[in-house]
PDB file of C-alpha atoms in Angstrom:
ATOM      1  CA  MET A   1      -3.924 -40.344   7.530  1.00  0.00           C
ATOM      2  CA  ILE A   2      -5.934 -37.754   9.437  1.00  0.00           C
ATOM      3  CA  GLU A   3      -9.662 -37.064   9.973  1.00  0.00           C
ATOM      4  CA  LEU A   4     -10.541 -33.624  11.337  1.00  0.00           C
ATOM      5  CA  HIS A   5     -14.351 -33.699  11.116  1.00  0.00           C
ATOM      6  CA  CYS A   6     -16.380 -36.559  12.649  1.00  0.00           C
ATOM      7  CA  HIS A   7     -19.538 -36.940  14.730  1.00  0.00           C
ATOM      8  CA  THR A   8     -20.707 -39.435  17.355  1.00  0.00           C
ATOM      9  CA  THR A   9     -23.925 -40.296  19.169  1.00  0.00           C
ATOM     10  CA  CYS A  10     -23.143 -37.398  21.510  1.00  0.00           C
ATOM     11  CA  SER A  11     -24.650 -35.223  18.769  1.00  0.00           C
ATOM     12  CA  ASP A  12     -26.107 -36.460  15.477  1.00  0.00           C
ATOM     13  CA  GLY A  13     -23.722 -39.297  14.636  1.00  0.00           C
ATOM     14  CA  GLN A  14     -24.695 -42.972  14.488  1.00  0.00           C
ATOM     15  CA  LEU A  15     -21.648 -44.439  16.259  1.00  0.00           C
ATOM     16  CA  THR A  16     -20.563 -44.136  19.864  1.00  0.00           C
ATOM     17  CA  PRO A  17     -17.147 -42.552  20.392  1.00  0.00           C
ATOM     18  CA  THR A  18     -15.730 -46.037  21.023  1.00  0.00           C
ATOM     19  CA  ALA A  19     -17.187 -47.427  17.797  1.00  0.00           C
ATOM     20  CA  LEU A  20     -15.999 -44.393  15.839  1.00  0.00           C
ATOM     21  CA  VAL A  21     -12.450 -44.819  17.121  1.00  0.00           C
ATOM     22  CA  ARG A  22     -12.522 -48.512  16.244  1.00  0.00           C
ATOM     23  CA  GLY A  23     -13.695 -47.715  12.733  1.00  0.00           C
ATOM     24  CA  ALA A  24     -11.093 -44.994  12.320  1.00  0.00           C
ATOM     25  CA  ALA A  25      -8.285 -47.324  13.346  1.00  0.00           C
ATOM     26  CA  THR A  26      -9.520 -49.949  10.892  1.00  0.00           C
ATOM     27  CA  ALA A  27      -9.605 -47.314   8.134  1.00  0.00           C
ATOM     28  CA  GLY A  28      -5.953 -46.451   8.717  1.00  0.00           C
ATOM     29  CA  ILE A  29      -6.472 -43.143  10.473  1.00  0.00           C
ATOM     30  CA  ARG A  30      -3.737 -42.097  12.887  1.00  0.00           C
ATOM     31  CA  VAL A  31      -5.148 -38.745  14.052  1.00  0.00           C
ATOM     32  CA  LEU A  32      -8.880 -38.279  14.684  1.00  0.00           C
ATOM     33  CA  ALA A  33     -10.755 -35.147  15.743  1.00  0.00           C
ATOM     34  CA  ILE A  34     -14.052 -35.527  17.599  1.00  0.00           C
ATOM     35  CA  THR A  35     -16.155 -32.564  16.440  1.00  0.00           C
ATOM     36  CA  ASP A  36     -19.701 -33.091  17.679  1.00  0.00           C
ATOM     37  CA  HIS A  37     -22.253 -30.306  17.389  1.00  0.00           C
ATOM     38  CA  ASP A  38     -22.153 -27.976  20.398  1.00  0.00           C
ATOM     39  CA  THR A  39     -20.883 -30.599  22.852  1.00  0.00           C
ATOM     40  CA  MET A  40     -17.595 -31.927  24.195  1.00  0.00           C
ATOM     41  CA  ALA A  41     -19.185 -35.030  25.717  1.00  0.00           C
ATOM     42  CA  GLY A  42     -17.450 -37.586  23.485  1.00  0.00           C
ATOM     43  CA  TRP A  43     -13.846 -36.660  24.180  1.00  0.00           C
ATOM     44  CA  ALA A  44     -13.125 -38.757  27.267  1.00  0.00           C
ATOM     45  CA  GLU A  45     -14.605 -41.964  25.864  1.00  0.00           C
ATOM     46  CA  ALA A  46     -12.771 -41.472  22.571  1.00  0.00           C
ATOM     47  CA  ARG A  47      -9.433 -40.941  24.304  1.00  0.00           C
ATOM     48  CA  GLU A  48      -9.850 -44.102  26.345  1.00  0.00           C
ATOM     49  CA  ALA A  49     -10.925 -46.124  23.317  1.00  0.00           C
ATOM     50  CA  ALA A  50      -7.978 -44.850  21.269  1.00  0.00           C
ATOM     51  CA  GLN A  51      -5.253 -46.054  23.630  1.00  0.00           C
ATOM     52  CA  PRO A  52      -5.009 -49.675  22.384  1.00  0.00           C
ATOM     53  CA  TYR A  53      -4.680 -48.433  18.798  1.00  0.00           C
ATOM     54  CA  GLY A  54      -2.089 -45.722  19.399  1.00  0.00           C
ATOM     55  CA  LEU A  55      -4.490 -43.303  17.726  1.00  0.00           C
ATOM     56  CA  GLU A  56      -4.279 -39.612  18.629  1.00  0.00           C
ATOM     57  CA  ILE A  57      -7.530 -37.871  19.541  1.00  0.00           C
ATOM     58  CA  ILE A  58      -7.861 -34.148  18.900  1.00  0.00           C
ATOM     59  CA  PRO A  59     -10.546 -32.508  21.046  1.00  0.00           C
ATOM     60  CA  GLY A  60     -12.835 -30.461  18.877  1.00  0.00           C
ATOM     61  CA  ILE A  61     -16.325 -29.120  18.402  1.00  0.00           C
ATOM     62  CA  GLU A  62     -18.624 -27.928  15.626  1.00  0.00           C
ATOM     63  CA  LEU A  63     -20.228 -24.721  16.848  1.00  0.00           C
ATOM     64  CA  SER A  64     -23.618 -23.722  15.429  1.00  0.00           C
ATOM     65  CA  THR A  65     -23.709 -20.041  14.455  1.00  0.00           C
ATOM     66  CA  THR A  66     -25.394 -17.854  11.855  1.00  0.00           C
ATOM     67  CA  SER A  67     -24.368 -15.169   9.393  1.00  0.00           C
ATOM     68  CA  GLY A  68     -26.919 -13.036   7.614  1.00  0.00           C
ATOM     69  CA  GLY A  69     -29.669 -15.290   8.938  1.00  0.00           C
ATOM     70  CA  HIS A  70     -28.117 -18.439   7.468  1.00  0.00           C
ATOM     71  CA  PRO A  71     -26.433 -21.313   9.343  1.00  0.00           C
ATOM     72  CA  LEU A  72     -22.646 -21.137   9.458  1.00  0.00           C
ATOM     73  CA  HIS A  73     -20.706 -23.825  11.296  1.00  0.00           C
ATOM     74  CA  LEU A  74     -17.361 -23.318  12.975  1.00  0.00           C
ATOM     75  CA  LEU A  75     -14.926 -26.049  13.940  1.00  0.00           C
ATOM     76  CA  GLY A  76     -12.914 -25.372  17.073  1.00  0.00           C
ATOM     77  CA  PHE A  77      -9.846 -27.462  17.851  1.00  0.00           C
ATOM     78  CA  PHE A  78      -8.203 -27.793  21.290  1.00  0.00           C
ATOM     79  CA  PRO A  79     -10.649 -25.600  23.270  1.00  0.00           C
ATOM     80  CA  GLN A  80     -10.159 -25.301  27.013  1.00  0.00           C
ATOM     81  CA  GLU A  81     -13.026 -27.362  28.322  1.00  0.00           C
ATOM     82  CA  GLU A  82     -13.619 -25.434  31.529  1.00  0.00           C
ATOM     83  CA  LYS A  83     -13.927 -22.115  29.661  1.00  0.00           C
ATOM     84  CA  LEU A  84     -16.257 -23.439  26.970  1.00  0.00           C
ATOM     85  CA  ARG A  85     -18.560 -25.486  29.200  1.00  0.00           C
ATOM     86  CA  GLY A  86     -20.854 -22.607  30.239  1.00  0.00           C
ATOM     87  CA  PRO A  87     -21.450 -21.123  26.774  1.00  0.00           C
ATOM     88  CA  LEU A  88     -21.994 -24.605  25.357  1.00  0.00           C
ATOM     89  CA  GLN A  89     -24.647 -25.368  27.935  1.00  0.00           C
ATOM     90  CA  GLU A  90     -26.564 -22.379  26.612  1.00  0.00           C
ATOM     91  CA  ARG A  91     -26.254 -23.704  23.055  1.00  0.00           C
ATOM     92  CA  GLN A  92     -27.401 -27.182  24.110  1.00  0.00           C
ATOM     93  CA  ASP A  93     -30.429 -25.734  25.887  1.00  0.00           C
ATOM     94  CA  GLN A  94     -31.302 -23.819  22.723  1.00  0.00           C
ATOM     95  CA  ARG A  95     -30.902 -26.990  20.647  1.00  0.00           C
ATOM     96  CA  ARG A  96     -33.354 -28.840  22.895  1.00  0.00           C
ATOM     97  CA  TYR A  97     -35.856 -25.988  22.675  1.00  0.00           C
ATOM     98  CA  ARG A  98     -35.494 -25.907  18.878  1.00  0.00           C
ATOM     99  CA  ALA A  99     -35.947 -29.678  18.572  1.00  0.00           C
ATOM    100  CA  ALA A 100     -39.067 -29.607  20.758  1.00  0.00           C
ATOM    101  CA  ALA A 101     -40.467 -26.747  18.668  1.00  0.00           C
ATOM    102  CA  MET A 102     -39.960 -28.733  15.457  1.00  0.00           C
ATOM    103  CA  VAL A 103     -41.683 -31.773  16.955  1.00  0.00           C
ATOM    104  CA  GLU A 104     -44.599 -29.531  17.933  1.00  0.00           C
ATOM    105  CA  ARG A 105     -44.715 -28.079  14.414  1.00  0.00           C
ATOM    106  CA  LEU A 106     -44.849 -31.592  12.940  1.00  0.00           C
ATOM    107  CA  ALA A 107     -47.784 -32.457  15.198  1.00  0.00           C
ATOM    108  CA  GLN A 108     -49.610 -29.345  13.988  1.00  0.00           C
ATOM    109  CA  LEU A 109     -49.017 -30.505  10.417  1.00  0.00           C
ATOM    110  CA  GLY A 110     -50.575 -33.881  11.213  1.00  0.00           C
ATOM    111  CA  PHE A 111     -47.372 -35.889  11.557  1.00  0.00           C
ATOM    112  CA  PRO A 112     -46.919 -36.564  15.276  1.00  0.00           C
ATOM    113  CA  VAL A 113     -43.708 -38.204  16.437  1.00  0.00           C
ATOM    114  CA  GLN A 114     -42.477 -39.253  19.829  1.00  0.00           C
ATOM    115  CA  LEU A 115     -39.855 -36.864  21.125  1.00  0.00           C
ATOM    116  CA  PRO A 116     -36.603 -38.832  20.738  1.00  0.00           C
ATOM    117  CA  GLN A 117     -34.266 -39.588  23.592  1.00  0.00           C
ATOM    118  CA  PHE A 118     -31.894 -36.833  22.696  1.00  0.00           C
ATOM    119  CA  ALA A 119     -28.132 -36.916  22.873  1.00  0.00           C
ATOM    120  CA  GLN A 120     -26.170 -34.028  24.359  1.00  0.00           C
ATOM    121  CA  ALA A 121     -26.893 -31.928  21.276  1.00  0.00           C
ATOM    122  CA  PRO A 122     -30.189 -32.854  19.563  1.00  0.00           C
ATOM    123  CA  GLY A 123     -30.637 -31.918  15.940  1.00  0.00           C
ATOM    124  CA  ARG A 124     -32.720 -32.458  12.834  1.00  0.00           C
ATOM    125  CA  PRO A 125     -31.306 -35.942  12.121  1.00  0.00           C
ATOM    126  CA  HIS A 126     -32.806 -37.189  15.393  1.00  0.00           C
ATOM    127  CA  ILE A 127     -36.234 -35.878  14.391  1.00  0.00           C
ATOM    128  CA  ALA A 128     -35.832 -37.313  10.891  1.00  0.00           C
ATOM    129  CA  GLN A 129     -35.186 -40.731  12.409  1.00  0.00           C
ATOM    130  CA  ALA A 130     -38.322 -40.325  14.544  1.00  0.00           C
ATOM    131  CA  LEU A 131     -40.351 -39.588  11.401  1.00  0.00           C
ATOM    132  CA  VAL A 132     -39.042 -42.786   9.818  1.00  0.00           C
ATOM    133  CA  LYS A 133     -39.833 -44.784  12.950  1.00  0.00           C
ATOM    134  CA  ALA A 134     -43.387 -43.386  13.032  1.00  0.00           C
ATOM    135  CA  GLY A 135     -43.934 -44.441   9.421  1.00  0.00           C
ATOM    136  CA  HIS A 136     -44.496 -40.919   8.109  1.00  0.00           C
ATOM    137  CA  VAL A 137     -41.549 -41.148   5.705  1.00  0.00           C
ATOM    138  CA  ARG A 138     -39.441 -43.938   4.259  1.00  0.00           C
ATOM    139  CA  SER A 139     -36.018 -42.423   4.807  1.00  0.00           C
ATOM    140  CA  VAL A 140     -34.104 -39.696   6.582  1.00  0.00           C
ATOM    141  CA  ARG A 141     -33.554 -38.017   3.221  1.00  0.00           C
ATOM    142  CA  GLU A 142     -37.315 -37.909   2.589  1.00  0.00           C
ATOM    143  CA  ALA A 143     -37.825 -36.432   6.066  1.00  0.00           C
ATOM    144  CA  PHE A 144     -35.485 -33.579   5.195  1.00  0.00           C
ATOM    145  CA  ASP A 145     -36.889 -33.065   1.720  1.00  0.00           C
ATOM    146  CA  ARG A 146     -40.505 -32.928   2.910  1.00  0.00           C
ATOM    147  CA  PHE A 147     -40.283 -31.348   6.348  1.00  0.00           C
ATOM    148  CA  LEU A 148     -36.893 -30.482   7.831  1.00  0.00           C
ATOM    149  CA  ARG A 149     -34.902 -28.789   5.079  1.00  0.00           C
ATOM    150  CA  ASP A 150     -33.939 -25.153   5.592  1.00  0.00           C
ATOM    151  CA  ASN A 151     -37.176 -23.153   5.429  1.00  0.00           C
ATOM    152  CA  GLY A 152     -39.178 -26.396   5.161  1.00  0.00           C
ATOM    153  CA  PRO A 153     -42.666 -26.674   6.723  1.00  0.00           C
ATOM    154  CA  ALA A 154     -41.331 -27.989  10.057  1.00  0.00           C
ATOM    155  CA  TYR A 155     -38.055 -26.057  10.089  1.00  0.00           C
ATOM    156  CA  ILE A 156     -37.245 -23.856  13.070  1.00  0.00           C
ATOM    157  CA  PRO A 157     -34.147 -21.645  12.740  1.00  0.00           C
ATOM    158  CA  TYR A 158     -31.422 -21.505  15.332  1.00  0.00           C
ATOM    159  CA  ALA A 159     -31.552 -18.817  17.969  1.00  0.00           C
ATOM    160  CA  PRO A 160     -29.372 -15.992  16.609  1.00  0.00           C
ATOM    161  CA  PHE A 161     -25.689 -16.407  17.486  1.00  0.00           C
ATOM    162  CA  SER A 162     -23.383 -14.651  15.075  1.00  0.00           C
ATOM    163  CA  ALA A 163     -20.444 -16.378  13.457  1.00  0.00           C
ATOM    164  CA  VAL A 164     -18.218 -13.454  14.427  1.00  0.00           C
ATOM    165  CA  ALA A 165     -19.210 -13.968  18.065  1.00  0.00           C
ATOM    166  CA  GLY A 166     -18.566 -17.690  17.638  1.00  0.00           C
ATOM    167  CA  VAL A 167     -15.041 -17.092  16.353  1.00  0.00           C
ATOM    168  CA  ARG A 168     -14.310 -14.785  19.266  1.00  0.00           C
ATOM    169  CA  LEU A 169     -15.767 -17.264  21.736  1.00  0.00           C
ATOM    170  CA  LEU A 170     -13.550 -20.055  20.413  1.00  0.00           C
ATOM    171  CA  ARG A 171     -10.480 -17.833  20.470  1.00  0.00           C
ATOM    172  CA  SER A 172     -11.200 -16.767  24.056  1.00  0.00           C
ATOM    173  CA  CYS A 173     -11.353 -20.461  24.998  1.00  0.00           C
ATOM    174  CA  GLY A 174      -7.977 -21.190  23.423  1.00  0.00           C
ATOM    175  CA  ALA A 175      -9.415 -22.993  20.392  1.00  0.00           C
ATOM    176  CA  VAL A 176      -8.271 -22.788  16.783  1.00  0.00           C
ATOM    177  CA  PRO A 177     -11.412 -21.587  14.918  1.00  0.00           C
ATOM    178  CA  VAL A 178     -11.987 -22.952  11.402  1.00  0.00           C
ATOM    179  CA  TRP A 179     -14.893 -22.265   9.047  1.00  0.00           C
ATOM    180  CA  ALA A 180     -16.494 -25.664   8.393  1.00  0.00           C
ATOM    181  CA  HIS A 181     -17.462 -26.575   4.800  1.00  0.00           C
ATOM    182  CA  PRO A 182     -17.653 -22.961   3.560  1.00  0.00           C
ATOM    183  CA  GLY A 183     -18.834 -24.246   0.189  1.00  0.00           C
ATOM    184  CA  LEU A 184     -22.130 -25.265   1.804  1.00  0.00           C
ATOM    185  CA  PHE A 185     -22.832 -21.782   3.189  1.00  0.00           C
ATOM    186  CA  ARG A 186     -26.091 -20.504   1.709  1.00  0.00           C
ATOM    187  CA  GLY A 187     -25.777 -16.892   2.806  1.00  0.00           C
ATOM    188  CA  GLY A 188     -23.918 -15.729  -0.297  1.00  0.00           C
ATOM    189  CA  GLY A 189     -21.068 -13.253  -0.213  1.00  0.00           C
ATOM    190  CA  LEU A 190     -18.406 -15.797   0.748  1.00  0.00           C
ATOM    191  CA  VAL A 191     -15.580 -13.293   0.209  1.00  0.00           C
ATOM    192  CA  LYS A 192     -17.182 -10.630   2.395  1.00  0.00           C
ATOM    193  CA  THR A 193     -18.199 -13.143   5.068  1.00  0.00           C
ATOM    194  CA  LEU A 194     -14.694 -14.580   5.178  1.00  0.00           C
ATOM    195  CA  ALA A 195     -13.132 -11.147   5.559  1.00  0.00           C
ATOM    196  CA  GLY A 196     -15.337 -10.461   8.578  1.00  0.00           C
ATOM    197  CA  LEU A 197     -14.488 -13.787  10.183  1.00  0.00           C
ATOM    198  CA  VAL A 198     -10.763 -13.276   9.624  1.00  0.00           C
ATOM    199  CA  GLU A 199     -11.012  -9.865  11.250  1.00  0.00           C
ATOM    200  CA  ALA A 200     -12.710 -11.551  14.231  1.00  0.00           C
ATOM    201  CA  GLY A 201      -9.854 -14.062  14.557  1.00  0.00           C
ATOM    202  CA  LEU A 202     -10.590 -16.979  12.215  1.00  0.00           C
ATOM    203  CA  LEU A 203      -7.498 -19.142  11.764  1.00  0.00           C
ATOM    204  CA  GLY A 204      -8.502 -21.737   9.173  1.00  0.00           C
ATOM    205  CA  LEU A 205     -10.787 -23.003   6.413  1.00  0.00           C
ATOM    206  CA  GLU A 206     -12.069 -26.528   5.954  1.00  0.00           C
ATOM    207  CA  VAL A 207     -10.813 -26.937   2.403  1.00  0.00           C
ATOM    208  CA  TYR A 208     -11.186 -30.698   2.023  1.00  0.00           C
ATOM    209  CA  HIS A 209     -14.794 -31.867   2.373  1.00  0.00           C
ATOM    210  CA  PRO A 210     -16.798 -34.434   0.355  1.00  0.00           C
ATOM    211  CA  GLU A 211     -19.205 -31.789  -0.966  1.00  0.00           C
ATOM    212  CA  GLN A 212     -16.531 -29.321  -2.062  1.00  0.00           C
ATOM    213  CA  GLU A 213     -15.251 -30.090  -5.558  1.00  0.00           C
ATOM    214  CA  LEU A 214     -11.701 -29.549  -6.778  1.00  0.00           C
ATOM    215  CA  GLY A 215     -12.295 -26.093  -8.234  1.00  0.00           C
ATOM    216  CA  LEU A 216     -13.691 -24.772  -4.972  1.00  0.00           C
ATOM    217  CA  ARG A 217     -10.856 -26.369  -3.024  1.00  0.00           C
ATOM    218  CA  SER A 218      -8.365 -24.483  -5.173  1.00  0.00           C
ATOM    219  CA  THR A 219     -10.217 -21.236  -4.481  1.00  0.00           C
ATOM    220  CA  LEU A 220     -10.260 -21.921  -0.751  1.00  0.00           C
ATOM    221  CA  LEU A 221      -6.539 -22.692  -0.784  1.00  0.00           C
ATOM    222  CA  ARG A 222      -5.925 -19.300  -2.394  1.00  0.00           C
ATOM    223  CA  PHE A 223      -7.948 -17.688   0.387  1.00  0.00           C
ATOM    224  CA  CYS A 224      -5.816 -19.543   2.926  1.00  0.00           C
ATOM    225  CA  GLU A 225      -2.656 -18.229   1.303  1.00  0.00           C
ATOM    226  CA  HIS A 226      -4.021 -14.683   1.095  1.00  0.00           C
ATOM    227  CA  TYR A 227      -5.100 -14.500   4.735  1.00  0.00           C
ATOM    228  CA  GLY A 228      -2.452 -16.764   6.257  1.00  0.00           C
ATOM    229  CA  LEU A 229      -5.005 -19.397   7.294  1.00  0.00           C
ATOM    230  CA  ILE A 230      -4.467 -23.111   7.776  1.00  0.00           C
ATOM    231  CA  ALA A 231      -6.318 -25.649   5.627  1.00  0.00           C
ATOM    232  CA  THR A 232      -8.137 -28.516   7.321  1.00  0.00           C
ATOM    233  CA  GLY A 233     -10.393 -31.291   6.116  1.00  0.00           C
ATOM    234  CA  GLY A 234     -12.359 -34.393   6.910  1.00  0.00           C
ATOM    235  CA  SER A 235     -15.193 -36.619   5.811  1.00  0.00           C
ATOM    236  CA  ASP A 236     -17.842 -35.005   8.064  1.00  0.00           C
ATOM    237  CA  TYR A 237     -18.563 -38.610   8.990  1.00  0.00           C
ATOM    238  CA  HIS A 238     -21.858 -39.289  10.788  1.00  0.00           C
ATOM    239  CA  GLY A 239     -21.992 -43.071  10.506  1.00  0.00           C
ATOM    240  CA  PRO A 240     -22.103 -45.950   8.024  1.00  0.00           C
ATOM    241  CA  ASN A 241     -25.594 -45.118   6.754  1.00  0.00           C
ATOM    242  CA  ALA A 242     -25.279 -41.347   6.555  1.00  0.00           C
ATOM    243  CA  ARG A 243     -24.873 -39.452   3.266  1.00  0.00           C
ATOM    244  CA  GLY A 244     -22.628 -42.072   1.708  1.00  0.00           C
ATOM    245  CA  TYR A 245     -19.565 -40.645   3.439  1.00  0.00           C
ATOM    246  CA  HIS A 246     -16.991 -43.007   4.898  1.00  0.00           C
ATOM    247  CA  LEU A 247     -13.985 -42.662   7.154  1.00  0.00           C
ATOM    248  CA  ASN A 248     -10.732 -41.692   5.454  1.00  0.00           C
ATOM    249  CA  MET A 249     -12.535 -41.004   2.171  1.00  0.00           C
ATOM    250  CA  MET A 250     -10.536 -37.783   1.753  1.00  0.00           C
ATOM    251  CA  HIS A 251      -7.152 -39.540   2.259  1.00  0.00           C
ATOM    252  CA  LEU A 252      -5.692 -36.522   4.024  1.00  0.00           C
ATOM    253  CA  ASP A 253      -1.997 -36.333   4.787  1.00  0.00           C
ATOM    254  CA  LEU A 254      -0.633 -35.868   8.294  1.00  0.00           C
ATOM    255  CA  SER A 255       0.883 -32.546   7.209  1.00  0.00           C
ATOM    256  CA  LEU A 256      -2.515 -31.034   8.062  1.00  0.00           C
ATOM    257  CA  HIS A 257      -1.909 -32.203  11.617  1.00  0.00           C
ATOM    258  CA  GLN A 258       1.396 -30.354  11.787  1.00  0.00           C
ATOM    259  CA  ASP A 259      -0.200 -27.150  10.500  1.00  0.00           C
ATOM    260  CA  LEU A 260      -2.991 -27.403  13.065  1.00  0.00           C
ATOM    261  CA  LEU A 261      -0.545 -28.023  15.899  1.00  0.00           C
ATOM    262  CA  ALA A 262       1.566 -25.051  14.812  1.00  0.00           C
ATOM    263  CA  SER A 263      -1.507 -22.810  14.773  1.00  0.00           C
ATOM    264  CA  HIS A 264      -2.515 -24.000  18.219  1.00  0.00           C
ATOM    265  CA  LYS A 265       1.001 -23.456  19.567  1.00  0.00           C
ATOM    266  CA  SER A 266       1.067 -19.940  18.141  1.00  0.00           C
ATOM    267  CA  LEU A 267      -2.323 -19.219  19.677  1.00  0.00           C
ATOM    268  CA  GLN A 268      -1.121 -20.395  23.071  1.00  0.00           C
ATOM    269  CA  ALA A 269       1.963 -18.206  22.785  1.00  0.00           C
ATOM    270  CA  GLU A 270      -0.162 -15.126  22.309  1.00  0.00           C
ATOM    271  CA  ARG A 271      -1.464 -15.495  25.868  1.00  0.00           C
ATOM    272  CA  SER A 272      -4.570 -13.557  24.932  1.00  0.00           C
ATOM    273  CA  SER A 273      -5.927 -11.268  27.630  1.00  0.00           C
ATOM    274  CA  LEU A 274      -9.527 -11.724  26.452  1.00  0.00           C
ATOM    275  CA  ASP A 275     -11.969 -12.540  29.243  1.00  0.00           C
ATOM    276  CA  PRO A 276     -13.886 -15.797  28.543  1.00  0.00           C
ATOM    277  CA  ASP A 277     -17.147 -13.832  28.625  1.00  0.00           C
ATOM    278  CA  SER A 278     -15.965 -10.963  26.417  1.00  0.00           C
ATOM    279  CA  TRP A 279     -17.715 -12.425  23.364  1.00  0.00           C
ATOM    280  CA  LYS A 280     -21.038 -11.795  25.157  1.00  0.00           C
ATOM    281  CA  GLN A 281     -20.183  -8.144  25.725  1.00  0.00           C
ATOM    282  CA  ARG A 282     -19.441  -7.540  22.055  1.00  0.00           C
ATOM    283  CA  PHE A 283     -22.487  -9.286  20.603  1.00  0.00           C
TER     284      PHE A 283
END
């Protein structure tokens, strides 16, 4: 079995890379992608932890972008670390600024929290946990419902970074770009948005996700066939107490691994002449 969407404590997950690998091996997973938000920090630890289990680690990332003013996440598999490090540092700095701004907004609303000890890529779940710890809410879900949901009273949007630019950035770094959980995109116009991303160089869709029902999966598979995209999937696992998701809940076949490897091999063969900074020049 394969898992192509998981998070660790390097971003907003609850398990260290070592603990995640251990859990994946116990769940019968043979191929595991580490896809933390805007950071590659968990790769090395995961690779080391995977050795005793014979588990293959795929280096990945979940890049935070926007389309039409709405969040749109991109998975990138097999990026060249040295080429992506600089742009990611910018994203991490913006995440820290955004998190601090939300904490300040909460204080203005009368709900002060102590700024958490952030991971590499701080996000709303960290602030939600701080609200629980301070006694302002009873659960992370309540924190989101009352304060941190999109356009909620303490919500601060991401600094603009277009999804098209994100796709081009990932391609320039040798990564296979995949639209993560497109069924959760709130910007509307999925068909039009997808066409623009494909034109920019998108290579896949995350078809299999816990919050995408069978009918939508069938639609996404038709899009994959139409555009020649690969299908990927995963549990979007953040830890044992997050969202009710669990490792290997999608029971995904290793054929997805072969498709991903073939896409990566084809991308390498192209030997793109794009400069690593060309995405900045275009957007």
